[in-house]
Short mmCIF file of C-alpha atoms in Angstrom, two decimals:
data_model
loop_
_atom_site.label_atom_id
_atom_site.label_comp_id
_atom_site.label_asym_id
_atom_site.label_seq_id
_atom_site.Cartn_x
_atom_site.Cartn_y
_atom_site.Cartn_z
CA UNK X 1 -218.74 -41.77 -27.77
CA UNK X 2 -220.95 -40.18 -30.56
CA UNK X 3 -219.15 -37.24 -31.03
CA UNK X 4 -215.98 -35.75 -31.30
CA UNK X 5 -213.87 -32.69 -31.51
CA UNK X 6 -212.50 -31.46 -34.81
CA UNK X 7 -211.30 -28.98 -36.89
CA UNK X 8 -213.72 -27.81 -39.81
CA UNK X 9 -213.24 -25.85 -42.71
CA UNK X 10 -216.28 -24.34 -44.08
CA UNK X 11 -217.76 -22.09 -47.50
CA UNK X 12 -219.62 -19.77 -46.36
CA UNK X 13 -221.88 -17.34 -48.27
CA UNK X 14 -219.05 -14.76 -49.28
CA UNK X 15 -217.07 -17.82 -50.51
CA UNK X 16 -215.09 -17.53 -47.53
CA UNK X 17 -213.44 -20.43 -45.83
CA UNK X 18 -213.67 -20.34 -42.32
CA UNK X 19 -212.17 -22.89 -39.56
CA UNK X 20 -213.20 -23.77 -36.54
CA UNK X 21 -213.01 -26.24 -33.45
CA UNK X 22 -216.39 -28.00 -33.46
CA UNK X 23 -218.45 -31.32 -32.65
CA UNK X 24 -218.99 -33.51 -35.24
CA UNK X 25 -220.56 -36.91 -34.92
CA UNK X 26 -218.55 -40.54 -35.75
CA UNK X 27 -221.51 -41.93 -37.53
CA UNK X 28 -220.71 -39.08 -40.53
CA UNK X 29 -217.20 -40.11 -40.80
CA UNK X 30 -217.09 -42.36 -44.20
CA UNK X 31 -216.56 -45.76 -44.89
CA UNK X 32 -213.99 -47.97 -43.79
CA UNK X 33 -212.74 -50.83 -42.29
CA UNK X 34 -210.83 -49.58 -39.21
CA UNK X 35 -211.33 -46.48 -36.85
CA UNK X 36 -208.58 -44.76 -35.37
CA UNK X 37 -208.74 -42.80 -32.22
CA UNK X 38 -206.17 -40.10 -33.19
CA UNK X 39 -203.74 -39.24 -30.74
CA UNK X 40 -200.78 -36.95 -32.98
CA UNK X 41 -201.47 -35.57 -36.28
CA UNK X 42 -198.52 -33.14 -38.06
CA UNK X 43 -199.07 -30.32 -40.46
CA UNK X 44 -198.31 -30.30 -43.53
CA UNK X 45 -198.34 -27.60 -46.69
CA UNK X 46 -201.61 -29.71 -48.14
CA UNK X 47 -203.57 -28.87 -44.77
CA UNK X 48 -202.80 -25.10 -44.72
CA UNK X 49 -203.97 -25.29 -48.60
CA UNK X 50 -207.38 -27.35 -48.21
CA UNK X 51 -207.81 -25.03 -45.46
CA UNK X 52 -208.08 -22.34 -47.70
CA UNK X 53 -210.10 -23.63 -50.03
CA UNK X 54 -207.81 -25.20 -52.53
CA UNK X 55 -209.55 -27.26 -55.19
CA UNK X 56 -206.49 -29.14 -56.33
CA UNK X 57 -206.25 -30.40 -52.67
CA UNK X 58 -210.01 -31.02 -51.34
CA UNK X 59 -212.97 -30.63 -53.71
CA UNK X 60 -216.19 -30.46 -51.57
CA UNK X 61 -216.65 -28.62 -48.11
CA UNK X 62 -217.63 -29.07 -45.21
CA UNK X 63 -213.87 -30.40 -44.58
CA UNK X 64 -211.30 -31.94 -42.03
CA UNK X 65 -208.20 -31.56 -43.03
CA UNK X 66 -204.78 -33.63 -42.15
CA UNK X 67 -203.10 -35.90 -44.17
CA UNK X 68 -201.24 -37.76 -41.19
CA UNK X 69 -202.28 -39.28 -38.27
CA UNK X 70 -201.04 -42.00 -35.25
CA UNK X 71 -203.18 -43.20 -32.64
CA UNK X 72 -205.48 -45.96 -31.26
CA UNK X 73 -207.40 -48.94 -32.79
CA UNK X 74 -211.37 -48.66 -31.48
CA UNK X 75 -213.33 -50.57 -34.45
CA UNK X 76 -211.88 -53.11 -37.17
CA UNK X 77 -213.35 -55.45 -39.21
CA UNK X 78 -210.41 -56.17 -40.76
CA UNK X 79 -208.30 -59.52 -39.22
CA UNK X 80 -204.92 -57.38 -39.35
CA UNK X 81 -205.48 -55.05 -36.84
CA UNK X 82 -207.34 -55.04 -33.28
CA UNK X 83 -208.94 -52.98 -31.03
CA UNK X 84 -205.82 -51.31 -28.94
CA UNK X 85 -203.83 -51.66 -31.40
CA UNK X 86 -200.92 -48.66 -32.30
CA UNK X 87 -201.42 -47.56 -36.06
CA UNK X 88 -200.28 -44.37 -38.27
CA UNK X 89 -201.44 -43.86 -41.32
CA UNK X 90 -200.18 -41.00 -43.76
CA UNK X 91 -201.23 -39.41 -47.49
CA UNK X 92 -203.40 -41.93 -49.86
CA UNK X 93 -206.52 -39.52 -49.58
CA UNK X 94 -206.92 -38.95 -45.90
CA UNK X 95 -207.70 -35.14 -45.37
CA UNK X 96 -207.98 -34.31 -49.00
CA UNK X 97 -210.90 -35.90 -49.71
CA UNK X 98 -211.04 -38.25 -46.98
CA UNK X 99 -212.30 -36.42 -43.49
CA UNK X 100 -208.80 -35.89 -42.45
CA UNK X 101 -206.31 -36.00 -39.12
CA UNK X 102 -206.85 -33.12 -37.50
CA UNK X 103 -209.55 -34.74 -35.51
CA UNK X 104 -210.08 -36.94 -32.45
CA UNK X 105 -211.25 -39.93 -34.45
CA UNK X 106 -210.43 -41.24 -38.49
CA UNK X 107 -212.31 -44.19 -40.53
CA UNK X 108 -210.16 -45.28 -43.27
CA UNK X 109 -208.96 -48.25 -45.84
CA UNK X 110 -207.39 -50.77 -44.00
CA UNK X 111 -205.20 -50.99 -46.94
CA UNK X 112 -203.93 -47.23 -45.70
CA UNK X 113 -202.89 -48.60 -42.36
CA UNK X 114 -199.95 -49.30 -40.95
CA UNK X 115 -198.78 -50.92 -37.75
CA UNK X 116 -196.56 -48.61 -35.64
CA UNK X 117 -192.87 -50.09 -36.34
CA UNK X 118 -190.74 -51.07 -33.02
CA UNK X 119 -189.04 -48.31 -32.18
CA UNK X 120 -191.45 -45.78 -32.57
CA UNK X 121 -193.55 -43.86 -30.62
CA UNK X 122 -196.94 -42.61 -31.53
CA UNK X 123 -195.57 -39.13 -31.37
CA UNK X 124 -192.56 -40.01 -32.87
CA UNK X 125 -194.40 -41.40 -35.97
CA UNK X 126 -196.00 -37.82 -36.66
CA UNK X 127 -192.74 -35.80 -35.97
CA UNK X 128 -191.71 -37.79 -39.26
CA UNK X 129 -195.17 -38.03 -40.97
CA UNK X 130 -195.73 -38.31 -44.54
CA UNK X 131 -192.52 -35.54 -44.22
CA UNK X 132 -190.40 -38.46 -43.02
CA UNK X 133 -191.97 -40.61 -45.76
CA UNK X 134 -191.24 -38.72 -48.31
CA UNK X 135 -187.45 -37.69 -47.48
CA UNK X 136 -187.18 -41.61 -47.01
CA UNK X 137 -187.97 -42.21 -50.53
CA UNK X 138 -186.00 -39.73 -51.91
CA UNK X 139 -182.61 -40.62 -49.66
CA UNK X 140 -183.71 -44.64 -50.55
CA UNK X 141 -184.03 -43.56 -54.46
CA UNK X 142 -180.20 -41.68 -54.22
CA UNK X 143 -178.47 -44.72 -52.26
CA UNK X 144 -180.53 -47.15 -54.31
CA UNK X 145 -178.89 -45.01 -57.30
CA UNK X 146 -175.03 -45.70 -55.97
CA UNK X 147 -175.18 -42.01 -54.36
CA UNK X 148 -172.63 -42.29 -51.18
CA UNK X 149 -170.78 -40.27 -49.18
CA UNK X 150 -167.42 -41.05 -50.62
CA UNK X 151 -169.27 -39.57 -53.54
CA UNK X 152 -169.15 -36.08 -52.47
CA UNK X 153 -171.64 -33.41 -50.89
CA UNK X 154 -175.22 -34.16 -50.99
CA UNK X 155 -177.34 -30.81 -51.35
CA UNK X 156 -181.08 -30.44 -49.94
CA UNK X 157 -183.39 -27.61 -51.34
CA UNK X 158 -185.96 -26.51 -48.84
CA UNK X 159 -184.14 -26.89 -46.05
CA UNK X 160 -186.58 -25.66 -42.93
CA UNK X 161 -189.45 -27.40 -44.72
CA UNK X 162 -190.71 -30.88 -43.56
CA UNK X 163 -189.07 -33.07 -45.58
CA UNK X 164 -185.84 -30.80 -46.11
CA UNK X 165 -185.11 -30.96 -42.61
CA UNK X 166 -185.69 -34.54 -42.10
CA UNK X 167 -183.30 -35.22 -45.17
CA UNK X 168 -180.89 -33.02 -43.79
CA UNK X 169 -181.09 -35.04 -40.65
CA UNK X 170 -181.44 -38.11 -42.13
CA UNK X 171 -178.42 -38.02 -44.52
CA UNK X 172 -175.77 -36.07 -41.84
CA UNK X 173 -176.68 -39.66 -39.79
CA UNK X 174 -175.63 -41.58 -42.79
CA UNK X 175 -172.46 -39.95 -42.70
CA UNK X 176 -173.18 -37.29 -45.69
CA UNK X 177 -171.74 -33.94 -46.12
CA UNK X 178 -174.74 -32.10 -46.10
CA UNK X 179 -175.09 -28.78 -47.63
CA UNK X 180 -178.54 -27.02 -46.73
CA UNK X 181 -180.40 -24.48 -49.06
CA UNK X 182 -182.15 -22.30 -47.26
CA UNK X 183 -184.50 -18.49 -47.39
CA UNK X 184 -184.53 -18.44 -44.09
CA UNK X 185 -180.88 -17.10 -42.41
CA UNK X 186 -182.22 -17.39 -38.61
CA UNK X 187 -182.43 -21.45 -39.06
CA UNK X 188 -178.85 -21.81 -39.79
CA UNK X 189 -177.72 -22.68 -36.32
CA UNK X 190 -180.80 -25.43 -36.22
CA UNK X 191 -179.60 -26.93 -39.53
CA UNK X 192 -176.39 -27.22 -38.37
CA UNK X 193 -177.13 -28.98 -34.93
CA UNK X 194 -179.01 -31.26 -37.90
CA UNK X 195 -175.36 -31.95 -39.23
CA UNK X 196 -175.76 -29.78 -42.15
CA UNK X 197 -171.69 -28.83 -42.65
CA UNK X 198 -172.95 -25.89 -45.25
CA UNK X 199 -175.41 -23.51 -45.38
CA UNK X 200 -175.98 -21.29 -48.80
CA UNK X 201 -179.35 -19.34 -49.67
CA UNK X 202 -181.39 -19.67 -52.62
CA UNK X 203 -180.06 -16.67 -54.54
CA UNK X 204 -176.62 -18.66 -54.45
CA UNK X 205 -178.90 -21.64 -56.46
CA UNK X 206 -180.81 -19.94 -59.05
CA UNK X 207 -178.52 -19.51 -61.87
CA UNK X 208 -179.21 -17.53 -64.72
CA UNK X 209 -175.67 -17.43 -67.12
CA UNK X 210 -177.60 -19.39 -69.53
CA UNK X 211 -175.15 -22.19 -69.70
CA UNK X 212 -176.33 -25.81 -70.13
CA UNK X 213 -173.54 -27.01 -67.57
CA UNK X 214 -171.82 -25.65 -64.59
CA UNK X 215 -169.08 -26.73 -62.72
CA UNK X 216 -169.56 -30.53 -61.14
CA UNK X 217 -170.05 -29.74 -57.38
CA UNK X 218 -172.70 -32.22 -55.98
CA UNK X 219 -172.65 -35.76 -55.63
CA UNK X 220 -176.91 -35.87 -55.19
CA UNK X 221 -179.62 -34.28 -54.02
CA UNK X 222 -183.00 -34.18 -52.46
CA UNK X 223 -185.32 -31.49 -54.12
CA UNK X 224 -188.59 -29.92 -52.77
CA UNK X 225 -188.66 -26.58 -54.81
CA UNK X 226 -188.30 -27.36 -58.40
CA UNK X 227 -188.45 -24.71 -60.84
CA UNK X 228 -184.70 -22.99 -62.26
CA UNK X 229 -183.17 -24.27 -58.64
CA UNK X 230 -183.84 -27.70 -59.52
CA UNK X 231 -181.92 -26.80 -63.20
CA UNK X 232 -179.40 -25.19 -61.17
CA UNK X 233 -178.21 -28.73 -59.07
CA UNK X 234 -178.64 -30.54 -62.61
CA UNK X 235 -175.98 -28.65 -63.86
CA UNK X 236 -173.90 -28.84 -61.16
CA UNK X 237 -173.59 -32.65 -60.94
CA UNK X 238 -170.63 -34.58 -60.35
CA UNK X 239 -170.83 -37.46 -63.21
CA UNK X 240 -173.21 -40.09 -62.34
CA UNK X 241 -174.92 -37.84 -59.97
CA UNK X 242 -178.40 -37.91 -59.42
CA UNK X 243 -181.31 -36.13 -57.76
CA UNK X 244 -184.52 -37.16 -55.80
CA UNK X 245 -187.11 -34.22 -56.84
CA UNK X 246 -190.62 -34.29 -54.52
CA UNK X 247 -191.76 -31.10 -54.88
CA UNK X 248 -192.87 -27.69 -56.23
CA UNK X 249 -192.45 -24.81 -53.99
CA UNK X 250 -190.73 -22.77 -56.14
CA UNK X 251 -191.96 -23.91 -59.69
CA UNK X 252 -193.48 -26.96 -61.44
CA UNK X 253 -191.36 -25.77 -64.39
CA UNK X 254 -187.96 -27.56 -65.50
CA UNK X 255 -186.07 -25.32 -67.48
CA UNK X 256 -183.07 -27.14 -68.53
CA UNK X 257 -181.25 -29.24 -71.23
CA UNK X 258 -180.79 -32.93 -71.60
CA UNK X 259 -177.53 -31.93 -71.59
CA UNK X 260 -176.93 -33.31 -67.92
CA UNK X 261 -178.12 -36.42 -68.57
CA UNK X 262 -175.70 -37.29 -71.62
CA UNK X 263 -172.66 -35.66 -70.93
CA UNK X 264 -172.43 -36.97 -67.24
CA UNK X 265 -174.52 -39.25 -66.89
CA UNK X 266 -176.83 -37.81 -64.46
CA UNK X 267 -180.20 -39.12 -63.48
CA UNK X 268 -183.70 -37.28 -62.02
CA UNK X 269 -185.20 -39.68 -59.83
CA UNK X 270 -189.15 -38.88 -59.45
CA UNK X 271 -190.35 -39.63 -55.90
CA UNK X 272 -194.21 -39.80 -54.91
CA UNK X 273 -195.64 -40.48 -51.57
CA UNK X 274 -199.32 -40.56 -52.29
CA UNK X 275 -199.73 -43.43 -53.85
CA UNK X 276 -196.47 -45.25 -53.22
CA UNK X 277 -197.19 -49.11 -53.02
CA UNK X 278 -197.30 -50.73 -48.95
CA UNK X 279 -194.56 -52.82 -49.55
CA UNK X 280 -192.39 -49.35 -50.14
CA UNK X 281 -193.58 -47.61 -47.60
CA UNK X 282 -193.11 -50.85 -44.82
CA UNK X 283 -189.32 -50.41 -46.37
CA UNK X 284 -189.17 -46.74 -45.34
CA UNK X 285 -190.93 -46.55 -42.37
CA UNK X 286 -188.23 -49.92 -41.27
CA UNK X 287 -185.68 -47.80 -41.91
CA UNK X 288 -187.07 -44.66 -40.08
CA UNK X 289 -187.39 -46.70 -36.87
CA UNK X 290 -183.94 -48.82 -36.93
CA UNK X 291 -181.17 -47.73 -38.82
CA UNK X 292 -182.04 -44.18 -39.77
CA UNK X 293 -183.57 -43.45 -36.66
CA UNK X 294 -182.90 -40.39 -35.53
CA UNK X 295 -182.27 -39.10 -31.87
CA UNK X 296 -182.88 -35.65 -32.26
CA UNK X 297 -186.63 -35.32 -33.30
CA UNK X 298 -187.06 -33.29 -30.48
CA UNK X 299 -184.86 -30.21 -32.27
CA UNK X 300 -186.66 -30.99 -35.27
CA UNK X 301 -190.50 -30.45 -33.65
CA UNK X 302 -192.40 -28.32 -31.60
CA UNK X 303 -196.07 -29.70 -29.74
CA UNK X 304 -199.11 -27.67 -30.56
CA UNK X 305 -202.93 -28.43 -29.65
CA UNK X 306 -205.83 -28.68 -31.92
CA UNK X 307 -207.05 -25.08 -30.96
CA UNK X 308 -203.66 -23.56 -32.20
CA UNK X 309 -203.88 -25.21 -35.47
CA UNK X 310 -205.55 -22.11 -37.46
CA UNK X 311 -202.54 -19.94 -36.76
CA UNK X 312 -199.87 -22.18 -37.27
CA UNK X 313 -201.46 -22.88 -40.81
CA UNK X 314 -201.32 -19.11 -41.94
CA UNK X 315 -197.99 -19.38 -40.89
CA UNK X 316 -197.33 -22.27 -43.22
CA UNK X 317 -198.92 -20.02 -45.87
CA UNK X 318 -197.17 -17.07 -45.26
CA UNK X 319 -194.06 -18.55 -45.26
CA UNK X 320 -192.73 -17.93 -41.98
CA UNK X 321 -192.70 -21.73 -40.22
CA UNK X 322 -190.14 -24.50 -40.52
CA UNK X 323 -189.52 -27.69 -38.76
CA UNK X 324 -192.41 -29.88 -37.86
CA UNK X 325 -195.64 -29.09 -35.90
CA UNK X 326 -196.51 -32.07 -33.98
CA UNK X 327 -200.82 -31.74 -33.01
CA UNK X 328 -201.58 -33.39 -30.08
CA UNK X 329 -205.33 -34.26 -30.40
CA UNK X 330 -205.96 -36.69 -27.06
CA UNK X 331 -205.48 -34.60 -24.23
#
C-alpha cells in the first residue's frame, strides 16, 4: 500500500486551520527506522491544541496529529523489532512535530518504540496512553517518596481528565483513599465506581485566606491543574507529604511560600513524560500491565473512529469531555 487514510490539519488562506479525513502517501511520512501500521490511537489535550493551530505544540502545517499510538510492525531495519510484531509508542515528538497517530500508518525512532508488555492488549495500551504514562510516573514518584496508604488520603486534581482518572483508578487499586477534584458534578458516580471514596469541586480547592499553611489533610497527591489549586494541596499537607505535579490546566503559576517545604517537610515532585528515559518508562508500562493493571478500562473509555475525531477534539477544547477516547484506526 502507497497510501493511507489520515487526519490532516491544514492553514489555509484566512489562517484558518481546517481538518479533514484524507489520503496521504507512506513515502512522505519521515525518517525512521520502524513503521507501524496503527491500529488504536487515544486523544489527548496536545492533539485538540495542534489541531488548532497551536505553535507551542506543532510548528509547521500541513499536520497529523496524535501523540499515541499501538499497532503492527510492517518495515524495520532495526534488529529489535520484526515485521508482525505488537508495538505502542507514546509522546517523544510523535504528532507534534513528528506526523502523528491519528493515522493508519507511523515511521518513527526505534528508540521511541516499545514492545507491547504481556498483559496488554493493543487497545488496552491506548486506553492508558501517554495518560497512563504519565499518572504512572506521578503514583511511582509518591510511593517512591514513602507516600502510602497508612499515610492518609491521597487527593487527585483533574479528576475526569486522562491522567486524573487513571490515577484515581490506579491508586483506589493500591488500596488508597482517594479523594477526586472535580468541575464536572455529573462524573461523580463514574469516579466513584473508580474507587474514589470523596468527591469535592474545585471551588472547595482554591483557597484564598492568604495563609501560608492550612490545616494538614492530605497524605499526597497527583496534580494536573497547577496554578493557586496546586498552592492549595501544598498547604494542606500532612508532614512529609508530597505531591506529583504534571500539568497546567488551570495555571503555570505557583503562588505559594517555601513555607511547606520547611515546616513539614513536604516535597513537589516534578513529573515529565516527554522525554522520560526508556528504562523509566519499561518500569511504568511493567507496572501498568501486572500489578497495577486495572480491570475496569472499559468504564474508563469509550471507542470512536477516525471520522469522529474532529468533534470529539472541540469537545476536549471546550471543556466538556472526560475519560479516555480510544480511536480505532484499522477497521
Amino acid at each position: 500500500m502507497s497510501q493511507f487514510k489520515a487526519l490532516v490539519v491544514s492553514e489555509n488562506a484566512e489562517k484558518q486551520y481546517v481538518r479533514t479525513i484524507t489520503q496521504r502517501n507512506i513515502e512522505d511520512l519521515p525518517a525512521g527506522e520502524v513503521l507501524i501500521k496503527v491500529h488504536y490511537s487515544t486523544l489527548n489535550y496536545k492533539d485538540a491544541l495542534s489541531s488548532i493551530g497551536n505553535k507551542g505544540v506543532t510548528r509547521n502545517y500541513p499536520h497529523t496529529p496524535g501523540i499515541d499510538a499501538s499497532g503492527v510492525v510492517v518495515e524495520s531495519t532495526d534488529a529489535n523489532f520484526s515485521i508482525g510484531q505488537e508495538v505502542l509508542v507514546t509522546s517523544y515528538d510523535l504528532g507534534m512535530n513528528t506526523s502523528g497517530a491519528l493515522a493508519e500508518y507511523i515511521r518513527v525512532p526505534a528508540k521511541w518504540v516499545i514492545a507491547l508488555p504481556a498483559g496488554l492488549s493493543l487497545s488496552d495500551a491506548m486506553i492508558l496512553g501517554t495518560a497512563g504514562l504519565t499518572a504512572g510516573l506521578c503514583i511511582d514518584a509518591l510511593l517512591k517518596y514513602g507516600v502510602s496508604p497508612e499515610k492518609g488520603k491521597i487527593i487527585v486534581t483533574g479528576s475526569t481528565g486522562g491522567v486524573g482518572i487513571l490515577s484515581v483508578a490506579i491508586l483506589a487499586k493500591l488500596g488508597f483513599e482517594v479523594v477526586a477534584v472535580t468541575g464536572k458534578p455529573e462524573a461523580a458516580e463514574l469516579l466513584q465506581r473508580l474507587g474514589a471514596t470523596e468527591i469535592i469541586s474545585r471551588e472547595s480547592l482554591n483557597d484564598v485566606s492568604g495563609r501560608p499553611m492550612l490545616k494538614s489533610i492530605y497524605a499526597g497527591a497527583v496534580d494536573t491543574v497547577g496554578g493557586n489549586i496546586l498552592a492549595t494541596i501544598l498547604k494542606s499537607l500532612h508532614y512529609g507529604g508530597a505531591v506529583a505535579a504534571c500539568g497546567l490546566v488551570a495555571s503555570p503559576d505557583l503562588p505559594t511560600s517555601v513555607f511547606p517545604f520547611i515546616l513539614r517537610g513536604n516535597a513537589l515532585l516534578g513529573i515529565d513524560s516527554a522525554e522520560c528515559p526508556m528504562s523509566k518508562r519499561l518500569e511504568i508500562w511493567q507496572h501498568l500491565a501486572s500489578d497495577w493493571k486495572l480491570d475496569n478500562l472499559d468504564l474508563i473509555s469509550h471507542e470512536i473512529g477516525l471520522e469522529e475525531v474532529p468533534a470529539k477534539l472541540d469537545l476536549m477544547l471546550e471543556g466538556k469531555s472526560f475519560g479516555k477516547s480510544l480511536v480505532k484506526i484499522i477497521d
